[in-house]
């Protein structure tokens, strides 16, 4: 999409009719900003309609009738190649390996149910925006966000934003972790017009939420090591450094 101000065309796919109607109604109420080009529940039908309507985004549940989301993705890649829409998978299935497979196959973003229309809109706008972030790597935001999803840090809490910004800073300047209280927290606090202590507490709360959700096995799977146990919550700096190191190693 070469213009973020153009009408964004979306196709929704889910076997839950209420979920389809909820999401479609939200975006339809936005006027000319979005156009809902179709809704479906059968994967084979969805693939055919996406080919004919050519949406900018396909927001689909992984588990569909007829053919699942991965089969739909396979068909669209074969028929459309680089012209295929950006695909956002939505599912209750949240194991790190499952999410990694989806992203490896070409899914732009993975959202774990239940999702809110507001959060979905944020992700769509993020993916629609052609302007790169300050460090010149728009893909970095997407990679960090998907790691946070897999380890159980929800996007709606403030600590999510603080941790995401911290990882980006640590990728650009790894030494900033050694000055977490004097440099990292104040830098983030200034960006979000808050205090260093609130940044620290927000990050800590986000990590607590992840551990309370029991996503420890996803963290260990993600990094390929048995790093943490149920009683081994990382400090803010440890988690930031771990994710930043992964981003750096992956280029």
Tab-separated table of N, CA and C in Angstrom, residues 11-125:
chain	number	residue	atom	x	y	z
A	11	UNK	N	-10.769	-8.232	4.307
A	11	UNK	CA	-11.625	-9.429	4.246
A	11	UNK	C	-11.498	-10.141	5.592
A	12	UNK	N	-12.646	-10.505	6.199
A	12	UNK	CA	-12.650	-11.201	7.486
A	12	UNK	C	-13.075	-12.652	7.309
A	13	UNK	N	-12.382	-13.576	7.990
A	13	UNK	CA	-12.743	-14.991	7.933
A	13	UNK	C	-12.728	-15.590	9.335
A	14	UNK	N	-13.842	-16.236	9.686
A	14	UNK	CA	-13.951	-16.871	11.003
A	14	UNK	C	-15.170	-17.775	10.981
A	15	UNK	N	-15.142	-18.842	11.749
A	15	UNK	CA	-16.319	-19.713	11.836
A	15	UNK	C	-17.324	-19.199	12.860
A	16	UNK	N	-16.914	-18.222	13.661
A	16	UNK	CA	-17.803	-17.634	14.663
A	16	UNK	C	-18.488	-16.411	14.071
A	17	UNK	N	-19.787	-16.540	13.798
A	17	UNK	CA	-20.529	-15.452	13.169
A	17	UNK	C	-20.533	-14.178	13.982
A	18	UNK	N	-20.640	-14.317	15.304
A	18	UNK	CA	-20.668	-13.124	16.157
A	18	UNK	C	-19.353	-12.365	16.087
A	19	UNK	N	-18.248	-13.100	16.021
A	19	UNK	CA	-16.931	-12.471	15.934
A	19	UNK	C	-16.797	-11.718	14.615
A	20	UNK	N	-17.250	-12.331	13.533
A	20	UNK	CA	-17.208	-11.676	12.228
A	20	UNK	C	-18.005	-10.383	12.245
A	21	UNK	N	-19.221	-10.461	12.783
A	21	UNK	CA	-20.096	-9.286	12.795
A	21	UNK	C	-19.535	-8.170	13.669
A	22	UNK	N	-18.927	-8.551	14.809
A	22	UNK	CA	-18.358	-7.551	15.717
A	22	UNK	C	-17.236	-6.774	15.045
A	23	UNK	N	-16.324	-7.500	14.429
A	23	UNK	CA	-15.186	-6.842	13.789
A	23	UNK	C	-15.632	-6.019	12.578
A	24	UNK	N	-16.497	-6.605	11.751
A	24	UNK	CA	-16.953	-5.900	10.553
A	24	UNK	C	-17.704	-4.617	10.927
A	25	UNK	N	-18.546	-4.691	11.942
A	25	UNK	CA	-19.327	-3.512	12.357
A	25	UNK	C	-18.426	-2.385	12.831
A	26	UNK	N	-17.375	-2.748	13.571
A	26	UNK	CA	-16.446	-1.730	14.076
A	26	UNK	C	-15.788	-0.978	12.926
A	27	UNK	N	-15.287	-1.713	11.946
A	27	UNK	CA	-14.561	-1.070	10.843
A	27	UNK	C	-15.510	-0.357	9.875
A	28	UNK	N	-16.712	-0.880	9.710
A	28	UNK	CA	-17.697	-0.210	8.850
A	28	UNK	C	-18.099	1.140	9.428
A	29	UNK	N	-18.094	1.236	10.766
A	29	UNK	CA	-18.475	2.488	11.422
A	29	UNK	C	-17.431	3.584	11.247
A	30	UNK	N	-16.258	3.228	10.726
A	30	UNK	CA	-15.182	4.201	10.518
A	30	UNK	C	-15.341	4.975	9.211
A	31	UNK	N	-16.425	4.727	8.485
A	31	UNK	CA	-16.676	5.468	7.251
A	31	UNK	C	-15.788	5.023	6.105
A	32	UNK	N	-15.234	6.001	5.379
A	32	UNK	CA	-14.457	5.699	4.174
A	32	UNK	C	-13.042	5.198	4.473
A	33	UNK	N	-12.668	5.164	5.739
A	33	UNK	CA	-11.312	4.751	6.090
A	33	UNK	C	-11.068	3.282	5.748
A	34	UNK	N	-12.130	2.462	5.907
A	34	UNK	CA	-12.020	1.029	5.634
A	34	UNK	C	-13.173	0.565	4.749
A	35	UNK	N	-12.923	-0.471	3.981
A	35	UNK	CA	-13.959	-1.115	3.177
A	35	UNK	C	-13.911	-2.614	3.437
A	36	UNK	N	-15.026	-3.188	3.905
A	36	UNK	CA	-15.101	-4.624	4.131
A	36	UNK	C	-15.513	-5.261	2.810
A	37	UNK	N	-14.583	-5.983	2.187
A	37	UNK	CA	-14.855	-6.534	0.859
A	37	UNK	C	-15.438	-7.937	0.912
A	38	UNK	N	-15.469	-8.541	2.110
A	38	UNK	CA	-16.058	-9.862	2.221
A	38	UNK	C	-15.898	-10.469	3.593
A	39	UNK	N	-16.739	-11.479	3.866
A	39	UNK	CA	-16.666	-12.240	5.107
A	39	UNK	C	-16.918	-13.700	4.764
A	40	UNK	N	-16.203	-14.606	5.415
A	40	UNK	CA	-16.396	-16.018	5.124
A	40	UNK	C	-15.992	-16.919	6.262
A	41	UNK	N	-16.395	-18.198	6.174
A	41	UNK	CA	-16.067	-19.178	7.215
A	41	UNK	C	-15.453	-20.447	6.635
A	42	UNK	N	-15.590	-20.648	5.320
A	42	UNK	CA	-15.032	-21.816	4.657
A	42	UNK	C	-13.744	-21.416	3.946
A	43	UNK	N	-12.638	-22.083	4.290
A	43	UNK	CA	-11.342	-21.685	3.764
A	43	UNK	C	-11.253	-21.689	2.258
A	44	UNK	N	-11.869	-22.673	1.606
A	44	UNK	CA	-11.817	-22.739	0.151
A	44	UNK	C	-12.557	-21.550	-0.469
A	45	UNK	N	-13.697	-21.212	0.107
A	45	UNK	CA	-14.471	-20.062	-0.377
A	45	UNK	C	-13.711	-18.766	-0.112
A	46	UNK	N	-13.126	-18.674	1.080
A	46	UNK	CA	-12.359	-17.477	1.453
A	46	UNK	C	-11.238	-17.237	0.446
A	47	UNK	N	-10.478	-18.277	0.122
A	47	UNK	CA	-9.359	-18.134	-0.816
A	47	UNK	C	-9.842	-17.620	-2.169
A	48	UNK	N	-10.942	-18.173	-2.655
A	48	UNK	CA	-11.483	-17.744	-3.934
A	48	UNK	C	-11.940	-16.299	-3.926
A	49	UNK	N	-12.604	-15.900	-2.829
A	49	UNK	CA	-13.113	-14.529	-2.754
A	49	UNK	C	-11.991	-13.519	-2.564
A	50	UNK	N	-10.945	-13.908	-1.855
A	50	UNK	CA	-9.790	-13.023	-1.703
A	50	UNK	C	-9.112	-12.812	-3.061
A	51	UNK	N	-9.029	-13.863	-3.842
A	51	UNK	CA	-8.439	-13.745	-5.174
A	51	UNK	C	-9.217	-12.767	-6.045
A	52	UNK	N	-10.549	-12.754	-5.895
A	52	UNK	CA	-11.368	-11.888	-6.747
A	52	UNK	C	-11.508	-10.468	-6.204
A	53	UNK	N	-11.525	-10.321	-4.876
A	53	UNK	CA	-11.730	-8.978	-4.294
A	53	UNK	C	-10.428	-8.230	-4.049
A	54	UNK	N	-9.312	-8.981	-3.963
A	54	UNK	CA	-7.975	-8.390	-3.774
A	54	UNK	C	-7.931	-7.366	-2.618
A	55	UNK	N	-8.207	-7.820	-1.400
A	55	UNK	CA	-8.134	-6.908	-0.252
A	55	UNK	C	-6.692	-6.551	0.101
A	56	UNK	N	-6.538	-5.504	0.902
A	56	UNK	CA	-5.217	-5.165	1.427
A	56	UNK	C	-4.861	-6.079	2.594
A	57	UNK	N	-5.904	-6.504	3.339
A	57	UNK	CA	-5.701	-7.353	4.511
A	57	UNK	C	-6.688	-8.512	4.514
A	58	UNK	N	-6.185	-9.683	4.904
A	58	UNK	CA	-7.043	-10.819	5.230
A	58	UNK	C	-6.856	-11.084	6.715
A	59	UNK	N	-7.916	-10.893	7.490
A	59	UNK	CA	-7.881	-11.176	8.929
A	59	UNK	C	-8.623	-12.489	9.120
A	60	UNK	N	-7.909	-13.552	9.460
A	60	UNK	CA	-8.544	-14.865	9.472
A	60	UNK	C	-8.220	-15.701	10.701
A	61	UNK	N	-9.243	-16.362	11.212
A	61	UNK	CA	-9.059	-17.425	12.194
A	61	UNK	C	-8.273	-18.536	11.516
A	62	UNK	N	-7.403	-19.211	12.253
A	62	UNK	CA	-6.623	-20.296	11.672
A	62	UNK	C	-7.513	-21.502	11.385
A	63	UNK	N	-8.439	-21.801	12.305
A	63	UNK	CA	-9.304	-22.967	12.166
A	63	UNK	C	-10.587	-22.581	11.433
A	64	UNK	N	-10.627	-22.876	10.144
A	64	UNK	CA	-11.789	-22.600	9.309
A	64	UNK	C	-12.388	-23.915	8.817
A	65	UNK	N	-13.609	-23.851	8.295
A	65	UNK	CA	-14.197	-25.022	7.653
A	65	UNK	C	-13.550	-25.203	6.275
A	66	UNK	N	-13.575	-26.409	5.754
A	66	UNK	CA	-13.084	-26.632	4.394
A	66	UNK	C	-11.579	-26.675	4.274
A	67	UNK	N	-10.931	-25.598	4.595
A	67	UNK	CA	-9.454	-25.516	4.556
A	67	UNK	C	-9.024	-24.549	5.644
A	68	UNK	N	-7.966	-24.902	6.380
A	68	UNK	CA	-7.553	-24.027	7.481
A	68	UNK	C	-6.749	-22.833	6.963
A	69	UNK	N	-6.382	-21.956	7.878
A	69	UNK	CA	-5.675	-20.733	7.502
A	69	UNK	C	-4.371	-20.989	6.783
A	70	UNK	N	-3.650	-22.063	7.170
A	70	UNK	CA	-2.386	-22.367	6.506
A	70	UNK	C	-2.609	-22.787	5.045
A	71	UNK	N	-3.686	-23.538	4.801
A	71	UNK	CA	-3.999	-23.948	3.433
A	71	UNK	C	-4.407	-22.731	2.604
A	72	UNK	N	-5.186	-21.841	3.199
A	72	UNK	CA	-5.575	-20.609	2.505
A	72	UNK	C	-4.324	-19.807	2.145
A	73	UNK	N	-3.413	-19.686	3.101
A	73	UNK	CA	-2.158	-18.964	2.868
A	73	UNK	C	-1.373	-19.594	1.717
A	74	UNK	N	-1.300	-20.919	1.713
A	74	UNK	CA	-0.578	-21.639	0.657
A	74	UNK	C	-1.188	-21.352	-0.721
A	75	UNK	N	-2.525	-21.362	-0.798
A	75	UNK	CA	-3.198	-21.120	-2.077
A	75	UNK	C	-2.985	-19.690	-2.557
A	76	UNK	N	-3.050	-18.755	-1.644
A	76	UNK	CA	-2.884	-17.351	-2.025
A	76	UNK	C	-1.456	-17.070	-2.487
A	77	UNK	N	-0.482	-17.665	-1.800
A	77	UNK	CA	0.915	-17.477	-2.220
A	77	UNK	C	1.133	-18.023	-3.631
A	78	UNK	N	0.515	-19.165	-3.918
A	78	UNK	CA	0.665	-19.797	-5.236
A	78	UNK	C	0.032	-18.951	-6.334
A	79	UNK	N	-1.147	-18.385	-6.043
A	79	UNK	CA	-1.894	-17.665	-7.071
A	79	UNK	C	-1.536	-16.180	-7.170
A	80	UNK	N	-1.131	-15.590	-6.049
A	80	UNK	CA	-0.943	-14.140	-6.033
A	80	UNK	C	0.509	-13.707	-5.859
A	81	UNK	N	1.321	-14.552	-5.279
A	81	UNK	CA	2.717	-14.191	-5.071
A	81	UNK	C	2.857	-12.928	-4.243
A	82	UNK	N	3.646	-11.992	-4.743
A	82	UNK	CA	3.908	-10.746	-4.015
A	82	UNK	C	2.686	-9.849	-3.934
A	83	UNK	N	1.651	-10.154	-4.724
A	83	UNK	CA	0.446	-9.311	-4.729
A	83	UNK	C	-0.565	-9.726	-3.670
A	84	UNK	N	-0.233	-10.749	-2.913
A	84	UNK	CA	-1.183	-11.224	-1.906
A	84	UNK	C	-1.338	-10.204	-0.776
A	85	UNK	N	-2.503	-10.218	-0.112
A	85	UNK	CA	-2.725	-9.255	0.973
A	85	UNK	C	-1.858	-9.563	2.175
A	86	UNK	N	-1.731	-8.590	3.055
A	86	UNK	CA	-1.109	-8.860	4.347
A	86	UNK	C	-2.095	-9.713	5.142
A	87	UNK	N	-1.579	-10.748	5.784
A	87	UNK	CA	-2.451	-11.692	6.487
A	87	UNK	C	-2.217	-11.614	7.985
A	88	UNK	N	-3.312	-11.452	8.713
A	88	UNK	CA	-3.269	-11.459	10.179
A	88	UNK	C	-4.007	-12.706	10.647
A	89	UNK	N	-3.294	-13.621	11.286
A	89	UNK	CA	-3.902	-14.815	11.858
A	89	UNK	C	-4.469	-14.471	13.235
A	90	UNK	N	-5.636	-15.022	13.523
A	90	UNK	CA	-6.281	-14.858	14.826
A	90	UNK	C	-6.626	-16.249	15.335
A	91	UNK	N	-6.245	-16.563	16.573
A	91	UNK	CA	-6.503	-17.920	17.054
A	91	UNK	C	-6.387	-18.018	18.564
A	92	UNK	N	-6.989	-19.076	19.119
A	92	UNK	CA	-6.788	-19.425	20.528
A	92	UNK	C	-5.499	-20.220	20.706
A	93	UNK	N	-4.944	-20.726	19.610
A	93	UNK	CA	-3.720	-21.519	19.647
A	93	UNK	C	-2.525	-20.586	19.753
A	94	UNK	N	-1.822	-20.636	20.864
A	94	UNK	CA	-0.787	-19.629	21.104
A	94	UNK	C	0.585	-20.201	21.447
A	95	UNK	N	0.838	-21.476	21.142
A	95	UNK	CA	2.158	-22.037	21.419
A	95	UNK	C	3.196	-21.358	20.539
A	96	UNK	N	4.377	-21.137	21.088
A	96	UNK	CA	5.419	-20.410	20.361
A	96	UNK	C	5.752	-21.063	19.026
A	97	UNK	N	5.788	-22.405	18.990
A	97	UNK	CA	6.096	-23.098	17.750
A	97	UNK	C	5.052	-22.869	16.686
A	98	UNK	N	3.808	-22.804	17.095
A	98	UNK	CA	2.700	-22.566	16.170
A	98	UNK	C	2.792	-21.163	15.591
A	99	UNK	N	3.058	-20.187	16.448
A	99	UNK	CA	3.184	-18.802	15.999
A	99	UNK	C	4.390	-18.652	15.077
A	100	UNK	N	5.496	-19.290	15.444
A	100	UNK	CA	6.700	-19.212	14.618
A	100	UNK	C	6.453	-19.779	13.229
A	101	UNK	N	5.714	-20.877	13.148
A	101	UNK	CA	5.395	-21.481	11.855
A	101	UNK	C	4.589	-20.506	11.002
A	102	UNK	N	3.603	-19.859	11.617
A	102	UNK	CA	2.762	-18.914	10.877
A	102	UNK	C	3.591	-17.774	10.310
A	103	UNK	N	4.463	-17.210	11.136
A	103	UNK	CA	5.287	-16.083	10.687
A	103	UNK	C	6.281	-16.521	9.614
A	104	UNK	N	6.824	-17.725	9.762
A	104	UNK	CA	7.772	-18.245	8.778
A	104	UNK	C	7.095	-18.446	7.426
A	105	UNK	N	5.807	-18.822	7.452
A	105	UNK	CA	5.074	-19.079	6.207
A	105	UNK	C	4.611	-17.800	5.522
A	106	UNK	N	4.767	-16.659	6.196
A	106	UNK	CA	4.428	-15.403	5.539
A	106	UNK	C	3.312	-14.594	6.165
A	107	UNK	N	2.807	-15.042	7.318
A	107	UNK	CA	1.786	-14.258	8.014
A	107	UNK	C	2.420	-12.985	8.563
A	108	UNK	N	1.736	-11.855	8.401
A	108	UNK	CA	2.296	-10.572	8.835
A	108	UNK	C	2.201	-10.370	10.339
A	109	UNK	N	1.148	-10.944	10.957
A	109	UNK	CA	0.966	-10.730	12.394
A	109	UNK	C	0.094	-11.847	12.937
A	110	UNK	N	0.291	-12.179	14.217
A	110	UNK	CA	-0.482	-13.235	14.861
A	110	UNK	C	-1.105	-12.644	16.127
A	111	UNK	N	-2.431	-12.741	16.244
A	111	UNK	CA	-3.126	-12.216	17.414
A	111	UNK	C	-3.840	-13.357	18.130
A	112	UNK	N	-3.677	-13.400	19.440
A	112	UNK	CA	-4.289	-14.451	20.249
A	112	UNK	C	-5.649	-13.982	20.749
A	113	UNK	N	-6.668	-14.805	20.535
A	113	UNK	CA	-8.017	-14.484	20.994
A	113	UNK	C	-8.091	-14.488	22.520
A	114	UNK	N	-8.975	-13.699	23.112
A	114	UNK	CA	-9.902	-12.775	22.457
A	114	UNK	C	-9.188	-11.497	22.023
A	115	UNK	N	-9.605	-10.938	20.895
A	115	UNK	CA	-9.014	-9.691	20.420
A	115	UNK	C	-10.078	-8.594	20.445
A	116	UNK	N	-9.618	-7.366	20.570
A	116	UNK	CA	-10.543	-6.238	20.514
A	116	UNK	C	-10.402	-5.580	19.148
A	117	UNK	N	-11.483	-5.015	18.621
A	117	UNK	CA	-11.398	-4.309	17.338
A	117	UNK	C	-10.374	-3.179	17.371
A	118	UNK	N	-10.257	-2.526	18.541
A	118	UNK	CA	-9.313	-1.409	18.666
A	118	UNK	C	-7.871	-1.876	18.486
A	119	UNK	N	-7.508	-3.003	19.124
A	119	UNK	CA	-6.151	-3.525	18.978
A	119	UNK	C	-5.893	-4.009	17.554
A	120	UNK	N	-6.908	-4.612	16.949
A	120	UNK	CA	-6.759	-5.055	15.566
A	120	UNK	C	-6.521	-3.860	14.648
A	121	UNK	N	-7.254	-2.783	14.873
A	121	UNK	CA	-7.066	-1.593	14.043
A	121	UNK	C	-5.648	-1.041	14.193
A	122	UNK	N	-5.123	-1.045	15.410
A	122	UNK	CA	-3.747	-0.575	15.627
A	122	UNK	C	-2.749	-1.395	14.817
A	123	UNK	N	-2.938	-2.723	14.815
A	123	UNK	CA	-2.025	-3.588	14.074
A	123	UNK	C	-2.152	-3.337	12.568
A	124	UNK	N	-3.360	-3.135	12.086
A	124	UNK	CA	-3.576	-2.887	10.661
A	124	UNK	C	-2.919	-1.573	10.254
A	125	UNK	N	-3.060	-0.563	11.085
A	125	UNK	CA	-2.449	0.732	10.762
A	125	UNK	C	-0.926	0.635	10.819
